[in-house]
mmCIF file of C-alpha atoms and ligand atoms in Angstrom:
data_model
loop_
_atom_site.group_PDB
_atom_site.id
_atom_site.type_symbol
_atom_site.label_atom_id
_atom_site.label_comp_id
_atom_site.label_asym_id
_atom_site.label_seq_id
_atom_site.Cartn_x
_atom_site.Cartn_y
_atom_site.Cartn_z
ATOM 1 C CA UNK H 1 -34.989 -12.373 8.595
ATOM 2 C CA UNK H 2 -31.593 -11.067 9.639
ATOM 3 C CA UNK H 3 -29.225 -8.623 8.113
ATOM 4 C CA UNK H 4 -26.867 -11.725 6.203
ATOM 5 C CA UNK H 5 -30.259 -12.805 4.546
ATOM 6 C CA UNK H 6 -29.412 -12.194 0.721
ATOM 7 C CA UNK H 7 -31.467 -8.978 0.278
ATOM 8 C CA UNK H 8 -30.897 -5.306 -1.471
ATOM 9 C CA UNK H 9 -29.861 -3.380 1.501
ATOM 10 C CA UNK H 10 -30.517 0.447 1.047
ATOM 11 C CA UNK H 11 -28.015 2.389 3.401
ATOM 12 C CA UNK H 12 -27.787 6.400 3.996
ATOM 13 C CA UNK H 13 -24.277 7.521 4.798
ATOM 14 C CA UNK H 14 -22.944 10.457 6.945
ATOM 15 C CA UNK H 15 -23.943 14.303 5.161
ATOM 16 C CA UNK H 16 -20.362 15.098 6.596
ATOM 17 C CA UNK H 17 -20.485 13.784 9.950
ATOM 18 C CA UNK H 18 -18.924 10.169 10.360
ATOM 19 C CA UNK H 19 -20.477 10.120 13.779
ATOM 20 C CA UNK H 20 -24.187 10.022 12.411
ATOM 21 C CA UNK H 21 -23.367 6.634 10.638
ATOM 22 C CA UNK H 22 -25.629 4.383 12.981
ATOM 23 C CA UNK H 23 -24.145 0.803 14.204
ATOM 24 C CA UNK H 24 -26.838 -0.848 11.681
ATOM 25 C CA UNK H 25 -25.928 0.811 8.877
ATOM 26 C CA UNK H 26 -21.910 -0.204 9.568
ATOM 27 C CA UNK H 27 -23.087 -4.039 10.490
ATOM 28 C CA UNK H 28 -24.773 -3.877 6.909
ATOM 29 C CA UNK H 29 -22.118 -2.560 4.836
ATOM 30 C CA UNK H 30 -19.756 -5.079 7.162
ATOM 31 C CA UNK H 31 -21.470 -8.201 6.171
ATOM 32 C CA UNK H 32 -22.705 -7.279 2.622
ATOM 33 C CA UNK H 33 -20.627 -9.494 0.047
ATOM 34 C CA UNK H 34 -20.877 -6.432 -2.664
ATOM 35 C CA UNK H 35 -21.527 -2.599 -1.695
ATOM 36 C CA UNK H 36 -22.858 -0.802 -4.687
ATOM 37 C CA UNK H 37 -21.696 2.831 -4.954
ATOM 38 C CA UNK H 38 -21.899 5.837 -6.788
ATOM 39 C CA UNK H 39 -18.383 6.726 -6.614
ATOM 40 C CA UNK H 40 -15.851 3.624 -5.446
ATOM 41 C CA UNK H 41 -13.216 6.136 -4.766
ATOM 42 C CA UNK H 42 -15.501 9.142 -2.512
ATOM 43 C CA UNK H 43 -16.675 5.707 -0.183
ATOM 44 C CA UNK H 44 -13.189 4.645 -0.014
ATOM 45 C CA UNK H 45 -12.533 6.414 3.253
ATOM 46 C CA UNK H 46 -15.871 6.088 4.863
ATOM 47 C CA UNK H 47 -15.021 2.108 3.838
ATOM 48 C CA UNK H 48 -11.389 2.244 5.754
ATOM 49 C CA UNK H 49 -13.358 4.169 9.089
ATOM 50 C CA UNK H 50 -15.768 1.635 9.467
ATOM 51 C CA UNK H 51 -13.853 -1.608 8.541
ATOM 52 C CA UNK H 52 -15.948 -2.880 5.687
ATOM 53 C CA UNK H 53 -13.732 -4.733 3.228
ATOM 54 C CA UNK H 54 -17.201 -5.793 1.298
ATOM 55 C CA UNK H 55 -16.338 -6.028 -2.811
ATOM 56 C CA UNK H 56 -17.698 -2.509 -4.520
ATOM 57 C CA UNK H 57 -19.533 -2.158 -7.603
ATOM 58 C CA UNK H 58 -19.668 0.875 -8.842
ATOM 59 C CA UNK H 59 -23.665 2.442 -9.696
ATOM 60 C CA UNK H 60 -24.083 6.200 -10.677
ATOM 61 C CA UNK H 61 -26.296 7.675 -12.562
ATOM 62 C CA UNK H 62 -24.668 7.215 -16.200
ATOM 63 C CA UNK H 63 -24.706 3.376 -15.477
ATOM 64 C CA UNK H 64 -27.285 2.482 -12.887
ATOM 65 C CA UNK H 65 -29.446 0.124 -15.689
ATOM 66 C CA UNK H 66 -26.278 -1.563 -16.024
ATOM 67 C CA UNK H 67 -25.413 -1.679 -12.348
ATOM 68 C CA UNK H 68 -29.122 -2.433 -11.741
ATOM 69 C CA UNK H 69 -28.214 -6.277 -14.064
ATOM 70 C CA UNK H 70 -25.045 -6.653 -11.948
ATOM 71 C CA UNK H 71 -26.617 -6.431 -8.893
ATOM 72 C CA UNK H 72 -29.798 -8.575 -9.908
ATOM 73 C CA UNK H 73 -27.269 -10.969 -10.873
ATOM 74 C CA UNK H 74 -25.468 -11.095 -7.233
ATOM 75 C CA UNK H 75 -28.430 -11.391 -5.577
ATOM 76 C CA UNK H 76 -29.748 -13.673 -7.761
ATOM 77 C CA UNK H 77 -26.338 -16.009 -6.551
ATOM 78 C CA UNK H 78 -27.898 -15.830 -3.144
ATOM 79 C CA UNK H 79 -25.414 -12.802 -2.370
ATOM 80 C CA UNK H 80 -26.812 -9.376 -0.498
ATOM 81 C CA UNK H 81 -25.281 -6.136 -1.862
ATOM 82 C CA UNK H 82 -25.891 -2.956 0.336
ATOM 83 C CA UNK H 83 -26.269 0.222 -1.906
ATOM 84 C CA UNK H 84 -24.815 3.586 -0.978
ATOM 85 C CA UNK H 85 -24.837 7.256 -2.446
ATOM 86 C CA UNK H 86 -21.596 9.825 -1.903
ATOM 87 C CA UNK H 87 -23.890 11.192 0.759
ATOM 88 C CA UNK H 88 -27.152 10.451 2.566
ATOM 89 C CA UNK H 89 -30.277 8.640 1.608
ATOM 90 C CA UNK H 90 -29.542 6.649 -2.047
ATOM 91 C CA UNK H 91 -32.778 7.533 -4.193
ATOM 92 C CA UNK H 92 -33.146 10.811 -3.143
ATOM 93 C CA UNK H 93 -31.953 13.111 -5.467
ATOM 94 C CA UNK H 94 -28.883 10.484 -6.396
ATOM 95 C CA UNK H 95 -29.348 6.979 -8.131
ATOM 96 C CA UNK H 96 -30.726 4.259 -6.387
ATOM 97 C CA UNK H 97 -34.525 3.927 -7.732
ATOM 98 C CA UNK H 98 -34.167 2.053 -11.182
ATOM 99 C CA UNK H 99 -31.888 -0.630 -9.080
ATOM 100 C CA UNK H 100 -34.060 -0.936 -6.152
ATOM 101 C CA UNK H 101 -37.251 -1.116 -9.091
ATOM 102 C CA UNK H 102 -35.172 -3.552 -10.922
ATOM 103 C CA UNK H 103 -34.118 -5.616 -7.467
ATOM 104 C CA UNK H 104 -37.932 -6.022 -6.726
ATOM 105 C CA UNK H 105 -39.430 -6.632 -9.934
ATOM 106 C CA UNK H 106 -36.781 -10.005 -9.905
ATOM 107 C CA UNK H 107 -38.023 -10.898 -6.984
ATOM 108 C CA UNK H 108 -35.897 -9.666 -4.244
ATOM 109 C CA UNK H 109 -36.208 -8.554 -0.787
ATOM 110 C CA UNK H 110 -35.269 -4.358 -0.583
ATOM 111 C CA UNK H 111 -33.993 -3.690 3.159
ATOM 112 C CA UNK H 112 -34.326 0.284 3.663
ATOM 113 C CA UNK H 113 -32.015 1.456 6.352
ATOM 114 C CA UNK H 114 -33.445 5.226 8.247
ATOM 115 C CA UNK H 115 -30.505 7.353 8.238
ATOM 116 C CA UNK H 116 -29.316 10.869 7.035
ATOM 117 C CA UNK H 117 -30.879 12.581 4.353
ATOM 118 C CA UNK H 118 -30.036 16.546 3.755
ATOM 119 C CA UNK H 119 -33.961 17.119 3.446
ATOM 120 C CA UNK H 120 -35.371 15.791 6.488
ATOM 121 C CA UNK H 121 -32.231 16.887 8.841
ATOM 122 C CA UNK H 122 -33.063 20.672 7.323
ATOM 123 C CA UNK H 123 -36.980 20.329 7.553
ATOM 124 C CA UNK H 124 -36.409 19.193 11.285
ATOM 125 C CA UNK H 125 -34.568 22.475 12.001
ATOM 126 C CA UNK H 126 -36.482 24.802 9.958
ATOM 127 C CA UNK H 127 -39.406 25.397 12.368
ATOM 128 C CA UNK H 128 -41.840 26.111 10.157
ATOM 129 C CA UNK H 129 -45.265 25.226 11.320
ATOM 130 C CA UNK H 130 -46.396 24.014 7.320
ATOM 131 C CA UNK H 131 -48.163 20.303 8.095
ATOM 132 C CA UNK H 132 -46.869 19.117 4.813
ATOM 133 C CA UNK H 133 -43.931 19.170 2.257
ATOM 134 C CA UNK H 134 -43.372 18.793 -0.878
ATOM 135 C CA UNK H 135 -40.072 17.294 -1.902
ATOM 136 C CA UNK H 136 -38.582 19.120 -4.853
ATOM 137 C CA UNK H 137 -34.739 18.166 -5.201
ATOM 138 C CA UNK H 138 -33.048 20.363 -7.628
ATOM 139 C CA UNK H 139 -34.502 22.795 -9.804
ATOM 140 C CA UNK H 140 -33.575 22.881 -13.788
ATOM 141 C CA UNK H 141 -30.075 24.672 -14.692
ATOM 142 C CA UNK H 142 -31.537 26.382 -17.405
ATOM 143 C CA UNK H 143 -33.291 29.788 -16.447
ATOM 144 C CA UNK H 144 -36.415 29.185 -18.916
ATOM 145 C CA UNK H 145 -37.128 25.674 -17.243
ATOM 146 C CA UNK H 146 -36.802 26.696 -13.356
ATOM 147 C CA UNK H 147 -39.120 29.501 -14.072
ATOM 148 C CA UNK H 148 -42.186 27.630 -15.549
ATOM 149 C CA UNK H 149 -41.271 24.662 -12.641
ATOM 150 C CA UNK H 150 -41.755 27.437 -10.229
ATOM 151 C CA UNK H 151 -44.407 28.802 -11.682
ATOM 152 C CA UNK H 152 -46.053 24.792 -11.148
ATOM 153 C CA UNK H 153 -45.372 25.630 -7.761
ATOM 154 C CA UNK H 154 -46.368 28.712 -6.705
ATOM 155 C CA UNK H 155 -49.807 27.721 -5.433
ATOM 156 C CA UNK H 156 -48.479 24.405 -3.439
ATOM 157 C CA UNK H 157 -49.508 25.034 -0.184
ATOM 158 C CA UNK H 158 -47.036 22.834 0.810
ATOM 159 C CA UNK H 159 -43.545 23.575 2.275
ATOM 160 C CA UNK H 160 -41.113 22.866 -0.880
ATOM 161 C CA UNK H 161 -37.848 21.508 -0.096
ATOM 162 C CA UNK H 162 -35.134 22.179 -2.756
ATOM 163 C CA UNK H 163 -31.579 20.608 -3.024
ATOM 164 C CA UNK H 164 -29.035 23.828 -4.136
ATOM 165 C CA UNK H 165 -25.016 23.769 -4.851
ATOM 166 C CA UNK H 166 -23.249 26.426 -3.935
ATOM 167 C CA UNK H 167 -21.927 27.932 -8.125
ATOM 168 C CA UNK H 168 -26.166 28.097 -8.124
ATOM 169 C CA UNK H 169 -27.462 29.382 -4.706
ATOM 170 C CA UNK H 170 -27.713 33.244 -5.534
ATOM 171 C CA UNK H 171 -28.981 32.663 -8.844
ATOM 172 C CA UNK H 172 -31.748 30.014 -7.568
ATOM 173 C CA UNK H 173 -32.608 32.496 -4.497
ATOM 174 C CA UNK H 174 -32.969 35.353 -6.940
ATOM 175 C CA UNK H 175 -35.628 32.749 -9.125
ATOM 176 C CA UNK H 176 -37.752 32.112 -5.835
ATOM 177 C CA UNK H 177 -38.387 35.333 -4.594
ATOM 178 C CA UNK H 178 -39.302 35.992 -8.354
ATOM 179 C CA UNK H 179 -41.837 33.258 -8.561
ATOM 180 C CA UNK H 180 -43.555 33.643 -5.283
ATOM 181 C CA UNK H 181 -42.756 36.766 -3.639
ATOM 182 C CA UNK H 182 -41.118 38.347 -0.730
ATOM 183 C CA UNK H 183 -43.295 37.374 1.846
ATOM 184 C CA UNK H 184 -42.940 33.798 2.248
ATOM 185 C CA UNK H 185 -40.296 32.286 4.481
ATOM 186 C CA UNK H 186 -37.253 31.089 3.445
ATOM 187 C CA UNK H 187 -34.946 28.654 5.227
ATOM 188 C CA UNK H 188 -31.493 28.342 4.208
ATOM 189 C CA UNK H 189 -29.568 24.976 5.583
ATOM 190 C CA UNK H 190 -26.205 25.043 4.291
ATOM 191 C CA UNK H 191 -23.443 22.448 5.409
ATOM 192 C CA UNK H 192 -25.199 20.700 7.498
ATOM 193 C CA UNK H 193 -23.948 18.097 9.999
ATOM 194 C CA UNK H 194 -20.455 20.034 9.147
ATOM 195 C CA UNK H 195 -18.314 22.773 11.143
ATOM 196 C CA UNK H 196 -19.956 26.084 9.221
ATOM 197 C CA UNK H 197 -23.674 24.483 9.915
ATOM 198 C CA UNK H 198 -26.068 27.256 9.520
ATOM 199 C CA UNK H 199 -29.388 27.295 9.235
ATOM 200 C CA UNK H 200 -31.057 30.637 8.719
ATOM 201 C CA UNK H 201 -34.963 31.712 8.239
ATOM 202 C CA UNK H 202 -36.084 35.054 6.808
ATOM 203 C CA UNK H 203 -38.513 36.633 4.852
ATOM 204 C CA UNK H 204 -37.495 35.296 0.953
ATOM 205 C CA UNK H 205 -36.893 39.005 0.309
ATOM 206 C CA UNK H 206 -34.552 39.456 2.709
ATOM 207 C CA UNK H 207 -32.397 36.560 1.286
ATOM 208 C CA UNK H 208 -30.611 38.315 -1.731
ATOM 209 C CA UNK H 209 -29.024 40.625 0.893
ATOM 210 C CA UNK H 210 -28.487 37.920 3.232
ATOM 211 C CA UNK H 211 -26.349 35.706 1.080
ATOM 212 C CA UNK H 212 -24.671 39.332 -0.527
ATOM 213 C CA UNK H 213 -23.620 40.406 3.059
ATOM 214 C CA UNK H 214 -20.764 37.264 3.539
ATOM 215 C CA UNK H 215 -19.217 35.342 1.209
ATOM 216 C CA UNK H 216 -19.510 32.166 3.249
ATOM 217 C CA UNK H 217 -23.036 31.956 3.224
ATOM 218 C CA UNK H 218 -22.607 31.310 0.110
ATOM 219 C CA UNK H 219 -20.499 28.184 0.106
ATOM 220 C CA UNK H 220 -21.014 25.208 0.388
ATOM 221 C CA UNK H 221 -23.840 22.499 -0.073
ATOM 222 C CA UNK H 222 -27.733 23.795 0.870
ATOM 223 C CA UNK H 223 -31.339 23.075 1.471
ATOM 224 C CA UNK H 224 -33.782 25.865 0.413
ATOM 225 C CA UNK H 225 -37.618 25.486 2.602
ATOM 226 C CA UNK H 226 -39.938 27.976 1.276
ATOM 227 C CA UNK H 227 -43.248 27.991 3.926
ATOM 228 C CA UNK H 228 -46.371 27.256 1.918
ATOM 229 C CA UNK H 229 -48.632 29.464 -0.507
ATOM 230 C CA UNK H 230 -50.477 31.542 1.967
ATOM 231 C CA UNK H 231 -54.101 29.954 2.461
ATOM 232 C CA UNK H 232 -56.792 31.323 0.187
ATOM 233 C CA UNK H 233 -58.422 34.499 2.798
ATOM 234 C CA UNK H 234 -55.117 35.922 2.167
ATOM 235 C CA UNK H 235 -55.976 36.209 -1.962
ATOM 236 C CA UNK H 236 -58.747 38.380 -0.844
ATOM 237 C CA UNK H 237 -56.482 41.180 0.475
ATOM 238 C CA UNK H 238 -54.214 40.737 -2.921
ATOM 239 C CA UNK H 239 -57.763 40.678 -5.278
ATOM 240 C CA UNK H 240 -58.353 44.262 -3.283
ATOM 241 C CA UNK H 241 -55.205 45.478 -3.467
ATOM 242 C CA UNK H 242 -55.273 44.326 -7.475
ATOM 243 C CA UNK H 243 -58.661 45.915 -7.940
ATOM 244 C CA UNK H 244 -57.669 49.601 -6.322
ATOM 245 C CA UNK H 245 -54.443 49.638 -8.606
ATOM 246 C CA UNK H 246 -56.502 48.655 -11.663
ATOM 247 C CA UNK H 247 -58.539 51.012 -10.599
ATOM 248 C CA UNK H 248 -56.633 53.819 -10.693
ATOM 249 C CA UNK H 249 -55.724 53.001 -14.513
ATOM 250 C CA UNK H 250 -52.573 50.906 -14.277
ATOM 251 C CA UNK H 251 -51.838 48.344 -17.185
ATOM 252 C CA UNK H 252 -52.027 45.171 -15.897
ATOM 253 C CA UNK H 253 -48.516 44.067 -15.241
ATOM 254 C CA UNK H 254 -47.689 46.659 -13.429
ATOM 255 C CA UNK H 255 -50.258 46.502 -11.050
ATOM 256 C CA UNK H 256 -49.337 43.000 -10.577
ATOM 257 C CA UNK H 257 -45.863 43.797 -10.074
ATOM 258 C CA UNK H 258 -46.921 46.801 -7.253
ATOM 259 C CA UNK H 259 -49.783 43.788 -5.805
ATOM 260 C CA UNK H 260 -46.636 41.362 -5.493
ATOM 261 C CA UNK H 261 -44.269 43.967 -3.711
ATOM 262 C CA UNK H 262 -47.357 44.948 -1.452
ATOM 263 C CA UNK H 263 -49.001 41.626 -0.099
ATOM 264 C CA UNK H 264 -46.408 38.842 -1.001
ATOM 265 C CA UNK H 265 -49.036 37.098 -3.221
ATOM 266 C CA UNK H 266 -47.573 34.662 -6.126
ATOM 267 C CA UNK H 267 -47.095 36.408 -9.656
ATOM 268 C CA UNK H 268 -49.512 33.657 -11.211
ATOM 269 C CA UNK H 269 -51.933 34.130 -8.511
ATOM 270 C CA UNK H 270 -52.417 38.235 -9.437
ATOM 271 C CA UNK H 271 -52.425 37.736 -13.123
ATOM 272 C CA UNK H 272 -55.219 35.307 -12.541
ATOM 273 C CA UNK H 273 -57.254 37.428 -10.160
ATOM 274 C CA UNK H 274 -56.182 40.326 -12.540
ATOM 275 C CA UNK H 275 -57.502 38.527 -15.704
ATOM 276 C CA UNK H 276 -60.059 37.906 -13.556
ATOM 277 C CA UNK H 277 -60.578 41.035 -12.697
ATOM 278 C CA UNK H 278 -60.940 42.840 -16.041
ATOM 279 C CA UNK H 279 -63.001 40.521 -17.705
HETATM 280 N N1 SAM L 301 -29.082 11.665 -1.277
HETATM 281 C C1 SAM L 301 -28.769 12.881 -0.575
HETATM 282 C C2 SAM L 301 -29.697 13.042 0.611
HETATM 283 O O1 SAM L 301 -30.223 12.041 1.108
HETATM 284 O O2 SAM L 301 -29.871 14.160 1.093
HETATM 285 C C3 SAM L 301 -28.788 14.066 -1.520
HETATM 286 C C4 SAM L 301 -27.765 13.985 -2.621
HETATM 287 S S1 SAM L 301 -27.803 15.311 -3.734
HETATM 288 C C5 SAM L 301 -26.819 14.710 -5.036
HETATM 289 C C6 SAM L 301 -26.698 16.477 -3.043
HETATM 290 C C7 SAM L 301 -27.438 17.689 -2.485
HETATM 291 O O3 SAM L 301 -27.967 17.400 -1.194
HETATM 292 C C8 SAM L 301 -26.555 18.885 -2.287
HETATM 293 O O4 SAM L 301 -26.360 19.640 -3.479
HETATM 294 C C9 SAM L 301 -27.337 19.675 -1.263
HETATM 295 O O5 SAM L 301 -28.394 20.350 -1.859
HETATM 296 C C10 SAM L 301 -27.881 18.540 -0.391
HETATM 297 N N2 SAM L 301 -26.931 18.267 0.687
HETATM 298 C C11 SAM L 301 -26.107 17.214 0.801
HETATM 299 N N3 SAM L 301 -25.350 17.321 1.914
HETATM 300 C C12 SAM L 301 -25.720 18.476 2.520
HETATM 301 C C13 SAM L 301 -25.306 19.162 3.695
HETATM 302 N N4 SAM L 301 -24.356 18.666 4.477
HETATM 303 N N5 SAM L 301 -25.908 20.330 3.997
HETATM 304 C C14 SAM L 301 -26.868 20.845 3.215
HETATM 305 N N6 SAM L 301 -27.286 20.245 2.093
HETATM 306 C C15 SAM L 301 -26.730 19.078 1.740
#
């Protein structure tokens, strides 16, 4: 089939850079009757730099069931519409799913186009050796909920990728080393693709101070990678560390806390292994 075929193409646009829009992705958005997007007037300029004069529709997240009918309907006319985010890969972490869901379930083809995607283009520079991650796109605002999602994830030995703004970035840094310790790795991506692209890997405790010692590592958009929960010999030195601090007579929590600051291990794992221990 070719790219005029009526179809739902799904197209990832530039994180910043207009060079890492790739010739397929223009050709699609240049011979798409309709371009979906989440906000007509953010594409406009990417639209003008590439020449596509398709007809936009406009599908964000506060009318994507809507959009999703619209667009049925096009294709359903034997029209393709190409869909686009502000940024990147639609569908991750921005609308996209419910339309593509909807597209299928009426019978249409869904044509993914590979392109950018903040995620993948930070996991590639990370260098952390984890063989698997766990995609985790933006934690909750509210302090109570990112602390029990964390807490879901302090075990994963997966990498865990989160999406961050800038207004949140200390804030969310601060919550991580909380749930899981200073030990683990931390990679901070911020602007990526853009002309303050950093990408910087400590030790998570090291991270408050990093981000306190210039004010422009704190702007601007970010990926957080946090390596994996440490494999499972590693509770062993935590369960001895635990047991010579309960030991000595300390009430629970704060031999957790001293366990924590001493071997890295996750708050959730001690208080088990504590538990654990005293029963
Ligand atoms: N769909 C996009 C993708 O494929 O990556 C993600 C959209 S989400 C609404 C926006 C978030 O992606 C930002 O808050 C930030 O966490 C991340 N992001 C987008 N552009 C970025 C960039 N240039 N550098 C670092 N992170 C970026």
């Amino acid at each position: 089939m070719t790219e005029e075929s009526p179809a739902l193409y799904v197209v990832p646009t530039p994180l910043g850079n207009l060079s890492d829009m790739t010739p397929r992705a223009v050709e699609t958005l240049r011979r798409a009757a309709w371009v979906a997007c989440e906000d007509t007037r953010h594409s406009a300029p990417l639209f003008k730099h590439f020449g596509v004069s398709a007809r936009l529709l406009a599908a964000h997240e506060h009318n994507e069931e809507a959009a999703a009918q619209q667009i049925v309907a096009r294709l359903d006319a034997g029209e393709s519409v190409a869909l686009v985010c502000d940024a990147g890969t639609p569908a991750i972490s921005d609308p996209g799913a419910r339309i593509v869901a909807r597209a299928r379930a009426a019978g249409h083809r869904i044509v993914p186009l590979p392109g950018p995607c903040a995620a993948v283009t930070a996991l590639s520079a990370s260098g952390l050796a984890d063989p698997r991650f766990l995609f985790c796109g933006f934690l909750p605002a509210k302090a109570r909920q990112r602390e029990e999602a964390l807490r879901e994830l302090a075990g994963q030995r997966h990498a865990l990728v989160f999406y961050e703004a800038p207004h949140r970035i200390v804030e969310t840094v601060d919550a991580l080393l909380s749930a899981f310790g200073p030990a683990r790795t931390l990679v901070l991506a911020r602007e990526l693709t853009k002309l303050f692209e950093t990408v910087h890997a400590c030790a998570l405790g090291e991270a408050p101070a990093w981000l306190e010692a210039d004010t422009n590592r704190r702007r601007g958009e970010f990926v957080l990678i946090v390596s994996g929960a440490p494999p499972a010999q590693d509770d062993g030195e935590a369960r001895r560390v635990l047991e010579l601090l309960l030991d000595e007579g300390l009430p629970v929590r704060q031999a957790v806390k001293l366990a924590r600051a001493i071997t890295g291990a996750a708050r959730n794992t001690l208080y088990e292994l504590a538990l654990r221990q005293r029963e």
